mmCIF file of C-alpha atoms in Angstrom:
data_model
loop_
_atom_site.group_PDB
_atom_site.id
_atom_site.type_symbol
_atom_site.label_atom_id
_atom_site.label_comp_id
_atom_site.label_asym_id
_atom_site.label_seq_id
_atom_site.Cartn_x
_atom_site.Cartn_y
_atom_site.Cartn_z
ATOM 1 C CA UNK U 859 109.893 107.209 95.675
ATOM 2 C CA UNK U 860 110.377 109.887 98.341
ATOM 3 C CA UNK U 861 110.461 109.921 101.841
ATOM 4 C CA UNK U 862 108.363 111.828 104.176
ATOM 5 C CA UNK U 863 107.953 112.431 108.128
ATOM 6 C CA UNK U 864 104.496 112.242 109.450
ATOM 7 C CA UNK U 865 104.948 112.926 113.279
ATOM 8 C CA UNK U 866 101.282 112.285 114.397
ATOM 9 C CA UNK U 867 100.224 109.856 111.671
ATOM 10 C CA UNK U 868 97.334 111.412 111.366
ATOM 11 C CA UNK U 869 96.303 110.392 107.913
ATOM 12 C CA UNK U 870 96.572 106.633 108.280
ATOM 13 C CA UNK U 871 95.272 104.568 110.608
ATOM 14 C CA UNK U 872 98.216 102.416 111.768
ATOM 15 C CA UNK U 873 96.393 99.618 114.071
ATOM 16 C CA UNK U 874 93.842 99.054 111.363
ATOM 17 C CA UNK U 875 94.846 95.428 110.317
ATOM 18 C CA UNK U 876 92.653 92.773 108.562
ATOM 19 C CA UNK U 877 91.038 91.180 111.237
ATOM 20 C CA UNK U 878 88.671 94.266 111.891
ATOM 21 C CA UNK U 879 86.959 93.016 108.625
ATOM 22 C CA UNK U 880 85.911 89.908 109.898
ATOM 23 C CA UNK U 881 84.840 90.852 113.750
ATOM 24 C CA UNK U 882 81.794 91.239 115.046
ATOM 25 C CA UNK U 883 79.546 91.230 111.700
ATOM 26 C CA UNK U 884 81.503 89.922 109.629
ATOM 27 C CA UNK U 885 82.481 86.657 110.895
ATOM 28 C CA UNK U 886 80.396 84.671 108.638
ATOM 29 C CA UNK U 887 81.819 85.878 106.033
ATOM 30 C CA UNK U 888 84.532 84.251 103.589
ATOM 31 C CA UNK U 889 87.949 85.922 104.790
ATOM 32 C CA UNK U 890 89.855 87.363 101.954
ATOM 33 C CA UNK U 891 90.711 90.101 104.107
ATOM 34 C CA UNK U 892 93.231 88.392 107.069
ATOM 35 C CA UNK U 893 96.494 86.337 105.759
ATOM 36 C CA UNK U 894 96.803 83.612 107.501
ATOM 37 C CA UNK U 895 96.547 80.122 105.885
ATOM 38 C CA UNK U 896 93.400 78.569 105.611
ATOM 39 C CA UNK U 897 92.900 75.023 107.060
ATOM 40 C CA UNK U 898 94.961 75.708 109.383
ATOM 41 C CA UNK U 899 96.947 74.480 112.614
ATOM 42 C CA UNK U 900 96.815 71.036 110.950
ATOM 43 C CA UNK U 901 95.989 67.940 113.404
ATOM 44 C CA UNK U 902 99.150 66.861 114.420
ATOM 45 C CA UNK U 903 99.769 70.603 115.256
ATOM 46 C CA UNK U 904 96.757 70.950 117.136
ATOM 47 C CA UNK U 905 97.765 67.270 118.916
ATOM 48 C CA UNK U 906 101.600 68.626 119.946
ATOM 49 C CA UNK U 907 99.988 71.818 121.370
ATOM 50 C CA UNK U 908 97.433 69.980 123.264
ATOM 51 C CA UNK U 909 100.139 67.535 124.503
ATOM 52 C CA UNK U 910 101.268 70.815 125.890
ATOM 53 C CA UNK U 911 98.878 71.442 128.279
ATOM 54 C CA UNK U 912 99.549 69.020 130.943
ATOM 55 C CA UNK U 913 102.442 71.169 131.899
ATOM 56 C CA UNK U 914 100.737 74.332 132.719
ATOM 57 C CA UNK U 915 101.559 74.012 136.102
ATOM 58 C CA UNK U 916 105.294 74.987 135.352
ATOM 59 C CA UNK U 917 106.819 78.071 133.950
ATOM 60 C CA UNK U 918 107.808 78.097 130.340
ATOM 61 C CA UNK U 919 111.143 76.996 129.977
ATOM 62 C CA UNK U 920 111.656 78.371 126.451
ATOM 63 C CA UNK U 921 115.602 76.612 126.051
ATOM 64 C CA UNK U 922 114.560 73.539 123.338
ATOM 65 C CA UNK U 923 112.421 75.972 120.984
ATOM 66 C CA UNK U 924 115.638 78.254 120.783
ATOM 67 C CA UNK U 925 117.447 75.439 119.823
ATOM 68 C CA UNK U 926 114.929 74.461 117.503
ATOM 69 C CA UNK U 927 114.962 77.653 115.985
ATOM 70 C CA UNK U 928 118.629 77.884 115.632
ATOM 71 C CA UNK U 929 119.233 74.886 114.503
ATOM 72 C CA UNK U 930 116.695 75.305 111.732
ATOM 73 C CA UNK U 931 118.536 78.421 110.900
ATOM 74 C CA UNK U 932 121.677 77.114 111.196
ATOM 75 C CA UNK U 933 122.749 79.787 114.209
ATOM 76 C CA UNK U 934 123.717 79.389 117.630
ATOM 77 C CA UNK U 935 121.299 80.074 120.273
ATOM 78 C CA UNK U 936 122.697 83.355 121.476
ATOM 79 C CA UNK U 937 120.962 84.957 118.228
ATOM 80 C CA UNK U 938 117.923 83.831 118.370
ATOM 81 C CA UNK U 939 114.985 85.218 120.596
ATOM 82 C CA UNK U 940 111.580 83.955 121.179
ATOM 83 C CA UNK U 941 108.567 86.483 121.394
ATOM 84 C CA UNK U 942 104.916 86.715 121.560
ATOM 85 C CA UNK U 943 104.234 87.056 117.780
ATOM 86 C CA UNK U 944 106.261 89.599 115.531
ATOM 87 C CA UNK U 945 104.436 92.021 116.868
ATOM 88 C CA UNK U 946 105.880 91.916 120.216
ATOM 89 C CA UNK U 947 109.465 91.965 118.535
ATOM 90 C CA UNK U 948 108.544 95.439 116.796
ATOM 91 C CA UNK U 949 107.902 96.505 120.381
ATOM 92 C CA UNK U 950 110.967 95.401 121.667
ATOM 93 C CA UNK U 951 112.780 97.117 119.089
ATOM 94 C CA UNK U 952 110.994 100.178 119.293
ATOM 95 C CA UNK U 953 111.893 100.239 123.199
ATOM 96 C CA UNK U 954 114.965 98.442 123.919
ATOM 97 C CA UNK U 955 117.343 99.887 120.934
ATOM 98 C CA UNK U 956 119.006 103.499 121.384
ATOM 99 C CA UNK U 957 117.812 104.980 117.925
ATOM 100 C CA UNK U 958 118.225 108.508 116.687
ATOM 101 C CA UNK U 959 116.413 108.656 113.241
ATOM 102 C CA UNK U 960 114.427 105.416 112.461
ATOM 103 C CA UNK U 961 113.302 105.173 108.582
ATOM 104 C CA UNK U 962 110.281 102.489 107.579
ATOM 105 C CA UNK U 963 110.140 101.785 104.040
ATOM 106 C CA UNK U 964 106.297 102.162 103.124
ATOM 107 C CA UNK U 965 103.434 100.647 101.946
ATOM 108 C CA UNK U 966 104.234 97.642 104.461
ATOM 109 C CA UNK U 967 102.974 96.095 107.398
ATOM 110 C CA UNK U 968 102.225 99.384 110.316
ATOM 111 C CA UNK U 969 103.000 98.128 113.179
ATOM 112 C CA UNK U 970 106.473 98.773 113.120
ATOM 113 C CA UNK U 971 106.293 102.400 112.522
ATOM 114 C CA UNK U 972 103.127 102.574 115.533
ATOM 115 C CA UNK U 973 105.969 101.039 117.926
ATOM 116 C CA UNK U 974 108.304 103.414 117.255
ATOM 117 C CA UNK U 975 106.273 106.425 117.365
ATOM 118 C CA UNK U 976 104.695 104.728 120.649
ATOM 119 C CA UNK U 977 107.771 105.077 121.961
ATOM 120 C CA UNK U 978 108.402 108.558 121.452
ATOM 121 C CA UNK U 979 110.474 108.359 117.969
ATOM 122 C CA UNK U 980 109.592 110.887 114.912
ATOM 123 C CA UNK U 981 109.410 108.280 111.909
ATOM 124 C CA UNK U 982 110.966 108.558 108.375
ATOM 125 C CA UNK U 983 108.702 107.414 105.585
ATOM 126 C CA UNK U 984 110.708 105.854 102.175
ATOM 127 C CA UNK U 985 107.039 106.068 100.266
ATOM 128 C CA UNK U 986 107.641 103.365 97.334
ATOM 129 C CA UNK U 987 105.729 103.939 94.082
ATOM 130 C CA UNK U 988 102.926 101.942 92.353
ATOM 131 C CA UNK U 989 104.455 103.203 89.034
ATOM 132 C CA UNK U 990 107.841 101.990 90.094
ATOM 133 C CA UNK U 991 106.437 98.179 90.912
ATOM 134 C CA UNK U 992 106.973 99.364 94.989
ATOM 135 C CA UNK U 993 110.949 98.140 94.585
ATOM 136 C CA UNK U 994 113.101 99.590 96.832
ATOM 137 C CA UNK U 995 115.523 101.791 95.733
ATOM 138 C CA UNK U 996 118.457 101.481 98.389
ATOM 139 C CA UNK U 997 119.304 105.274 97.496
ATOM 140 C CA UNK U 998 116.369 106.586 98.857
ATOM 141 C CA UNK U 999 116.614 105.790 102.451
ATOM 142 C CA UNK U 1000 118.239 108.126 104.147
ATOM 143 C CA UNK U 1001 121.787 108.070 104.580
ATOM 144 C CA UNK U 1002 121.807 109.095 108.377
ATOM 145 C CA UNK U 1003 118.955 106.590 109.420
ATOM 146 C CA UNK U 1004 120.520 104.103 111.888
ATOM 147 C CA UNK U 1005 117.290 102.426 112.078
ATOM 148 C CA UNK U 1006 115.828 101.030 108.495
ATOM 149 C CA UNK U 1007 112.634 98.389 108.703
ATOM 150 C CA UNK U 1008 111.786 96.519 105.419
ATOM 151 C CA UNK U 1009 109.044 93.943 105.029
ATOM 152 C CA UNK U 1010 110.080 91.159 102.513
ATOM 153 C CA UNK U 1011 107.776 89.987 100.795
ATOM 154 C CA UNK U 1012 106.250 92.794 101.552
ATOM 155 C CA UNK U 1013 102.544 92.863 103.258
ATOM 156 C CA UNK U 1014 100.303 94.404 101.559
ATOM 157 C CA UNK U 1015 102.018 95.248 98.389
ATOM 158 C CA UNK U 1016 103.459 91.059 98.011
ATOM 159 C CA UNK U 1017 106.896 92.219 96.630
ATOM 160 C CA UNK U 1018 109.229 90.105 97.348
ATOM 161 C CA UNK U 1019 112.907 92.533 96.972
ATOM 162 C CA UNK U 1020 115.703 90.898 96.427
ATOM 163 C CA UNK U 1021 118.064 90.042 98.885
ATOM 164 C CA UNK U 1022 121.075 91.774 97.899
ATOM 165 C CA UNK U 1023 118.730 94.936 97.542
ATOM 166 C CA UNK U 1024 118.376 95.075 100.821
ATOM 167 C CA UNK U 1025 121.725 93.812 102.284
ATOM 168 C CA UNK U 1026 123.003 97.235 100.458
ATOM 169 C CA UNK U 1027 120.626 99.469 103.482
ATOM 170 C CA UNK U 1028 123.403 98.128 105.617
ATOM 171 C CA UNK U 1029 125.829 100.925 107.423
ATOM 172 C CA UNK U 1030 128.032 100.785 110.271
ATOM 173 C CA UNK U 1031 126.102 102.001 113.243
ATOM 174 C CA UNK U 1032 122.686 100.938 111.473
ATOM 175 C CA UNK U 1033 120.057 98.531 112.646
ATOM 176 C CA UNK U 1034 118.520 96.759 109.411
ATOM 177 C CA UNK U 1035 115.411 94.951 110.294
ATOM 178 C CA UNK U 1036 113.792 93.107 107.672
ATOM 179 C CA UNK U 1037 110.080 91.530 108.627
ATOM 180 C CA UNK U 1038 110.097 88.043 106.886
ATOM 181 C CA UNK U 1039 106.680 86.965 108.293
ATOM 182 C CA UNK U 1040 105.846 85.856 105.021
ATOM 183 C CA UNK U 1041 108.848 84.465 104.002
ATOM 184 C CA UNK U 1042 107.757 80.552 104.716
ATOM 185 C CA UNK U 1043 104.945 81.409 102.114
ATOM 186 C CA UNK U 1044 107.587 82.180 99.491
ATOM 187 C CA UNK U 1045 108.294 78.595 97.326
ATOM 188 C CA UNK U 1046 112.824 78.097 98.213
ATOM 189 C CA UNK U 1047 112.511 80.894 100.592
ATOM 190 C CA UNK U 1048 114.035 82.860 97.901
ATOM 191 C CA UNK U 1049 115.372 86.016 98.894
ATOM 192 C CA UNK U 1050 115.632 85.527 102.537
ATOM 193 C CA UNK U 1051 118.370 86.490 104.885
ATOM 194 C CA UNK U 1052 117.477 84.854 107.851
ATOM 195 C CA UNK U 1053 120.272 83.002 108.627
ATOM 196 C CA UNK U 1054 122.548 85.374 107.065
ATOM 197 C CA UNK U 1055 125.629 86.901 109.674
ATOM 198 C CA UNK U 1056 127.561 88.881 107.091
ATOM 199 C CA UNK U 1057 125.181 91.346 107.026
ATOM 200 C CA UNK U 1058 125.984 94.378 109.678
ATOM 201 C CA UNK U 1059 123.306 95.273 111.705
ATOM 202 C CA UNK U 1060 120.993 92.940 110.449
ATOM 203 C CA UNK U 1061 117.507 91.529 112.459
ATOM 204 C CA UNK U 1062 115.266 89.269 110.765
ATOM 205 C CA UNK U 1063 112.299 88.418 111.829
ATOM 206 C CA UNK U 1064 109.913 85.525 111.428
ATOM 207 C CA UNK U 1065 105.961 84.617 112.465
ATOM 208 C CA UNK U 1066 104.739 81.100 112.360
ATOM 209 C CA UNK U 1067 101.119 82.500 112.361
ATOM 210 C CA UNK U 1068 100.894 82.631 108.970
ATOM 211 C CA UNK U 1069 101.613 79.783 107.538
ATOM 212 C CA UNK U 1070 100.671 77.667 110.523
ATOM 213 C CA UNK U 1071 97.280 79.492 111.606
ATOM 214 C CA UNK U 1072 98.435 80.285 115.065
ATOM 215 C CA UNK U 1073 97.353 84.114 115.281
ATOM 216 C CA UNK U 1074 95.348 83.112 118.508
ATOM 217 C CA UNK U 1075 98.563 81.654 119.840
ATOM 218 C CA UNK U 1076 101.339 84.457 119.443
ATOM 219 C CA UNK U 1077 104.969 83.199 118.427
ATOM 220 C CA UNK U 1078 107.637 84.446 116.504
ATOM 221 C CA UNK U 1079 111.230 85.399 116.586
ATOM 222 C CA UNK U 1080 113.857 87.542 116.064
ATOM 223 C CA UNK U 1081 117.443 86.580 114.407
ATOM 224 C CA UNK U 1082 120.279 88.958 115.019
ATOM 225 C CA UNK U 1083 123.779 89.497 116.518
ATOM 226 C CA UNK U 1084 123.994 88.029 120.543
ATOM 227 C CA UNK U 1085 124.691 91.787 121.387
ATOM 228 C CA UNK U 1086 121.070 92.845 119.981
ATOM 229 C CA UNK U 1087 119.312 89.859 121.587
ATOM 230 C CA UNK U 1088 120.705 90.252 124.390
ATOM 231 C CA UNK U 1089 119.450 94.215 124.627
ATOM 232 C CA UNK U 1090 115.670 92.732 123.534
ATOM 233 C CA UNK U 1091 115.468 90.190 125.962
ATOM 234 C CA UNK U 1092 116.181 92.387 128.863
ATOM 235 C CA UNK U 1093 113.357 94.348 127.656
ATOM 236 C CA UNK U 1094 111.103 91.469 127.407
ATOM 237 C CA UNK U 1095 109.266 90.833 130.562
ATOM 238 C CA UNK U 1096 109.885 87.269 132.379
ATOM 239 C CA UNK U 1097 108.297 84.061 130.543
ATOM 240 C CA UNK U 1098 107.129 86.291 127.349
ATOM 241 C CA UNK U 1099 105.798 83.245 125.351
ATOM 242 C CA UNK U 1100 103.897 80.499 126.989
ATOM 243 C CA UNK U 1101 104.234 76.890 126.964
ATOM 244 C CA UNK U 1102 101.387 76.001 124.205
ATOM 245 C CA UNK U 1103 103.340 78.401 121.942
ATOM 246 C CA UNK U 1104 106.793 77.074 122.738
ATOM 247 C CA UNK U 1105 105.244 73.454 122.092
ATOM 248 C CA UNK U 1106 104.130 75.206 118.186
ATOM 249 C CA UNK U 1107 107.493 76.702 117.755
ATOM 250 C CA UNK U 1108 109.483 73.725 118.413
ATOM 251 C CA UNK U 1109 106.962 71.693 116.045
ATOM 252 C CA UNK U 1110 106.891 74.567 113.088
ATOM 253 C CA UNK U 1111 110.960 74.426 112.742
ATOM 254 C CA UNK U 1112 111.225 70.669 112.711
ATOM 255 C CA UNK U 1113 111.937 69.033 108.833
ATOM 256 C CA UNK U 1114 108.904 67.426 108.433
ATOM 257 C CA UNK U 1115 106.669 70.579 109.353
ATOM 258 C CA UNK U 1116 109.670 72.363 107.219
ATOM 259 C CA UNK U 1117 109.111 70.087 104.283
ATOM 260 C CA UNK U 1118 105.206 70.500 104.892
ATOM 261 C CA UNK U 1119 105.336 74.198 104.297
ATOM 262 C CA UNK U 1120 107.000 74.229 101.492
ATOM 263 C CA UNK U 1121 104.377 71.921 99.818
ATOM 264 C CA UNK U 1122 101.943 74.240 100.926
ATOM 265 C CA UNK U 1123 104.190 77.441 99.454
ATOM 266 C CA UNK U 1124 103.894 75.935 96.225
ATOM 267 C CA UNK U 1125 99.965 75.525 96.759
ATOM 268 C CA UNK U 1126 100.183 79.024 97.958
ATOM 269 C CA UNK U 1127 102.109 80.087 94.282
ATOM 270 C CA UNK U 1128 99.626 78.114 92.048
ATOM 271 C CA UNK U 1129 96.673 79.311 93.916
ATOM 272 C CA UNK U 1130 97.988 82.809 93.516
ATOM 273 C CA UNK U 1131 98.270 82.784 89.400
ATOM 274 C CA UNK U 1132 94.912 81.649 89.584
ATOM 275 C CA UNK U 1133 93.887 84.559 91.244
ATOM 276 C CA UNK U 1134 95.749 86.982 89.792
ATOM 277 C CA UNK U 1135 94.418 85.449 85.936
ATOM 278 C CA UNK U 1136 90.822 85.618 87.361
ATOM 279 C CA UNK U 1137 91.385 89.708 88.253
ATOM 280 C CA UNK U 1138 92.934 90.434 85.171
ATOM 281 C CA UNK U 1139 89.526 89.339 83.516
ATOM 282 C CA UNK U 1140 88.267 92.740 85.081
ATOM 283 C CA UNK U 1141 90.709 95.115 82.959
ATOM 284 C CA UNK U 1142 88.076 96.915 81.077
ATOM 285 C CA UNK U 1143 86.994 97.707 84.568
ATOM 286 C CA UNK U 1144 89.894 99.503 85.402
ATOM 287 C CA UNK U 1145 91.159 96.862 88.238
ATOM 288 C CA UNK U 1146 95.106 96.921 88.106
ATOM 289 C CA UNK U 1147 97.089 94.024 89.896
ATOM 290 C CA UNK U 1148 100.042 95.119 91.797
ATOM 291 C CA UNK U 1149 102.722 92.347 89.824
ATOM 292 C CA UNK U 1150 104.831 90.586 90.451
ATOM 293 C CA UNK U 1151 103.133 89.282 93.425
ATOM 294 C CA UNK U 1152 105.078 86.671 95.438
ATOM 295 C CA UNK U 1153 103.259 86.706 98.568
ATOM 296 C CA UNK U 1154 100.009 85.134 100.191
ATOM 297 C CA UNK U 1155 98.085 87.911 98.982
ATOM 298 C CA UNK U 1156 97.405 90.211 96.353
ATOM 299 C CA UNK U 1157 97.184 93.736 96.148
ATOM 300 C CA UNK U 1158 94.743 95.573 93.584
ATOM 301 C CA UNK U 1159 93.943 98.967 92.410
ATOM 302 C CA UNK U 1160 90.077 99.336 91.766
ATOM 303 C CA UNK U 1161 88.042 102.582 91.157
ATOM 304 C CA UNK U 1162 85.175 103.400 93.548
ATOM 305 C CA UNK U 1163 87.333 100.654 95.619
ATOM 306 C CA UNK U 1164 85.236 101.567 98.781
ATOM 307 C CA UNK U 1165 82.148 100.870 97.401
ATOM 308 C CA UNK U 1166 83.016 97.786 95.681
ATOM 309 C CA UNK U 1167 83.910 96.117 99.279
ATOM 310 C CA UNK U 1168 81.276 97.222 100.905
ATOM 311 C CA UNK U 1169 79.072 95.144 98.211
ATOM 312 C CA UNK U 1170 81.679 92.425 98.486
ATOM 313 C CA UNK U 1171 80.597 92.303 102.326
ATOM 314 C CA UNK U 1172 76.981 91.966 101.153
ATOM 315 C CA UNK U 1173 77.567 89.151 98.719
ATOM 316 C CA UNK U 1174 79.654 87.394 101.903
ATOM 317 C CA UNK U 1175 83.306 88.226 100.916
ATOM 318 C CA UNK U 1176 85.531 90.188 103.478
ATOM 319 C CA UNK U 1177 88.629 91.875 101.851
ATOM 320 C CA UNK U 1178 91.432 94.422 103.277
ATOM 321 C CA UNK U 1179 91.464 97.571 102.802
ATOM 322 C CA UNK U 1180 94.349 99.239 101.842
ATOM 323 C CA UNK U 1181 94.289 102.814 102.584
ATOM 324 C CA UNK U 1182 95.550 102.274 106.325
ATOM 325 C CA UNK U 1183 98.801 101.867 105.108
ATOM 326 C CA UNK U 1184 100.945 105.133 104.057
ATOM 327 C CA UNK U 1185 101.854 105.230 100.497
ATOM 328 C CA UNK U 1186 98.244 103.597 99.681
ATOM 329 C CA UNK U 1187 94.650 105.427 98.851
ATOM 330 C CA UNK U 1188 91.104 104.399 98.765
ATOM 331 C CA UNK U 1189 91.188 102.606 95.799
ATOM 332 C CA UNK U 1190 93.602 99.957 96.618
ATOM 333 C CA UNK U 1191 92.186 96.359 98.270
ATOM 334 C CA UNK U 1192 94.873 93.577 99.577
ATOM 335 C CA UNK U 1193 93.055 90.222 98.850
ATOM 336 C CA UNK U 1194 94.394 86.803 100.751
ATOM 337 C CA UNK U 1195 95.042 84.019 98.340
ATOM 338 C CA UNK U 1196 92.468 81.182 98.776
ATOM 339 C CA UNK U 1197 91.624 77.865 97.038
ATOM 340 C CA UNK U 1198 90.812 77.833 93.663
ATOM 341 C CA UNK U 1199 87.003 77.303 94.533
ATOM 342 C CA UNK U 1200 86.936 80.033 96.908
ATOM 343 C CA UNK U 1201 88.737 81.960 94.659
ATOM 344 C CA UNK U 1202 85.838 81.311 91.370
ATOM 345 C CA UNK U 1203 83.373 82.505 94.183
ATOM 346 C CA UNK U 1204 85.012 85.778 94.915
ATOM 347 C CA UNK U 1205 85.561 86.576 91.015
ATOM 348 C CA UNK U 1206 81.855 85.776 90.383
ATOM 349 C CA UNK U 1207 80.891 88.206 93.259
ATOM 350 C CA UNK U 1208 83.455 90.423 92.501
ATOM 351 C CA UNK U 1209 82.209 91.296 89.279
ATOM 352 C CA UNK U 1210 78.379 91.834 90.756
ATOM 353 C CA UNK U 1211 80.369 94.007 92.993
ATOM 354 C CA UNK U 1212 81.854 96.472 89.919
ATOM 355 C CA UNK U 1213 78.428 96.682 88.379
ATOM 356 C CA UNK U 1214 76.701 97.483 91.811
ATOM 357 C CA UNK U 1215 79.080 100.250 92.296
ATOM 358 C CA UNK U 1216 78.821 101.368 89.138
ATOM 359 C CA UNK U 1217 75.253 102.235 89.468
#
């Protein structure tokens, strides 16, 4: 583990993300590549959202899905904030908080660190290990960072750190801003610290896109002290998430969409050992699983990795690439858990794929 400052960025591409595998010609194939629940927005979702639309005619009034949220959380509506996705929330970070010397612990989702450098920060890089599992070491961020993001579980690498890990990152005079997006995916939430207000410092934030297939849609939101959402909403420009998506956020938080995700976590878990039994078939190959994996996805280390997804494409299997993200090369590939069908597809043409690029 070590940490590293890349002004430019220059050796990863940081807006690379999973849905460039499936554009254009590759939208018939079978998407291992984006993470975002399959079968997904369920019908009553899809029924609450189109209730929605007879009030276009209004502005969004955003007050009942912030006290959805909070209440779900168990938080009063002053630390809560509704925005357009997470994404938008890295943004508003990025823009609307006075930082000196932001760190972003790495491999992990990009975005974060393109924000920042966006708007005009130099970026640390805490580069965690493949040999070392990718767990955070708290010791290696640096002590003078008053700006630390965390993804947990982490996207791509599916480490999920434990909570108390990463409630240590916490200094006076340091924002700590820890990217749950995946956290609803995680059977008990374990490990989570939304909700949490003993932390200093501390933002969490939270997509319902995942788990609820609402990437077209755009909500999220951010959890942290009144003084902090305060500063991010007076960056945000006026009605920032739109009436459909407020609709989908005050569904997603209510118990029995709570109690439906966590059903579908569990699917999520067994699905995953599945997988990650099915890849370990291919050890003579020299395919390595990143383990323990506790996320959505999976994240595996494959020689000749390039070539072997470009015959995945041609046997109608998208995956993710993983050298995009910093602390990652060519040979790594970040694989979205599907059903077990799907998944006894993908192994079968998975293992044409080794052969072809062994030739």
């Amino acid at each position: 583990m070590h940490t590293e400052t890349d002004p430019e960025g220059a050796r990863h591409d940081l807006r690379h993300h999973g849905d460039a595998e499936v554009r254009d010609d590759g939208a018939a194939l079978v998407d291992l590549a984006v993470n975002v629940r399959a079968g997904t927005p369920p019908d009553w979702l899809r029924s609450r959202i189109a209730d929605s639309l007879t009030g276009l005619a209004a502005y969004p009034d955003g007050r009942r899905a912030r006290a959805a949220v909070a209440a779900r959380h168990g938080l009063p509506v002053d630390r809560v904030l509704l925005t357009a996705g997470a994404a938008e929330a890295f943004v508003l970070l990025a823009r609307a908080l006075k930082v000196r010397r932001p760190a972003v612990v790495h491999p992990q989702f990009t975005e974060p660190e393109a924000a920042l450098r966006d708007a005009g920060h130099t970026v640390d890089r805490v580069l965690l290990r493949a040999e070392d599992g990718f767990r955070l070491d708290p010791a290696a961020v640096p002590e003078d960072a008053d700006l630390v993001v965390v993804g947990n579980p982490t996207n791509p690498t599916s480490v999920l750190h434990p909570a108390a890990s990463i409630a240590r990152l916490a200094r006076p005079g340091r924002m700590l801003v820890v990217d749950e997006a995946f956290m609803d995916a995680v059977p008990g939430e374990r490990e989570a610290l939304a909700g949490r207000t003993d932390v200093p410092g501390l933002v969490v934030l939270r997509s319902l896109t995942k788990t609820w297939g609402l990437a077209g849609l755009r909500i999220g939101y951010v959890l942290a002290a009144p003084e902090t959402i305060a500063d991010l909403e007076r960056a945000q420009p006026l009605w920032p998430v739109s009436t459909p998506a407020l609709a989908a956020a005050e569904a997603c938080v209510s118990p029995l969409a709570l109690a439906e995700a966590a059903d579908a976590a569990d699917r999520v878990a067994a699905d995953r050992a599945h997988l990650v039994a099915g890849l370990k078939e291919f050890a003579p190959d020299g395919l390595t699983v990143a383990e323990p994996a506790e996320g959505p996805f999976v994240l595996v280390r494959v020689p000749r990795a390039t070539a072997v997804r470009r015959h995945l494409r041609t046997l109608g299997f998208a995956v993710r690439r993983g050298d995009t993200f910093p602390g990652l090369g060519e040979e790594w590939l970040r694989l979205a858990v599907r059903d077990r069908t799907t998944v006894n597809h993908f192994l079968q043409a998975l293992d044409r794929a080794l052969t072809l690029a062994d030739r």
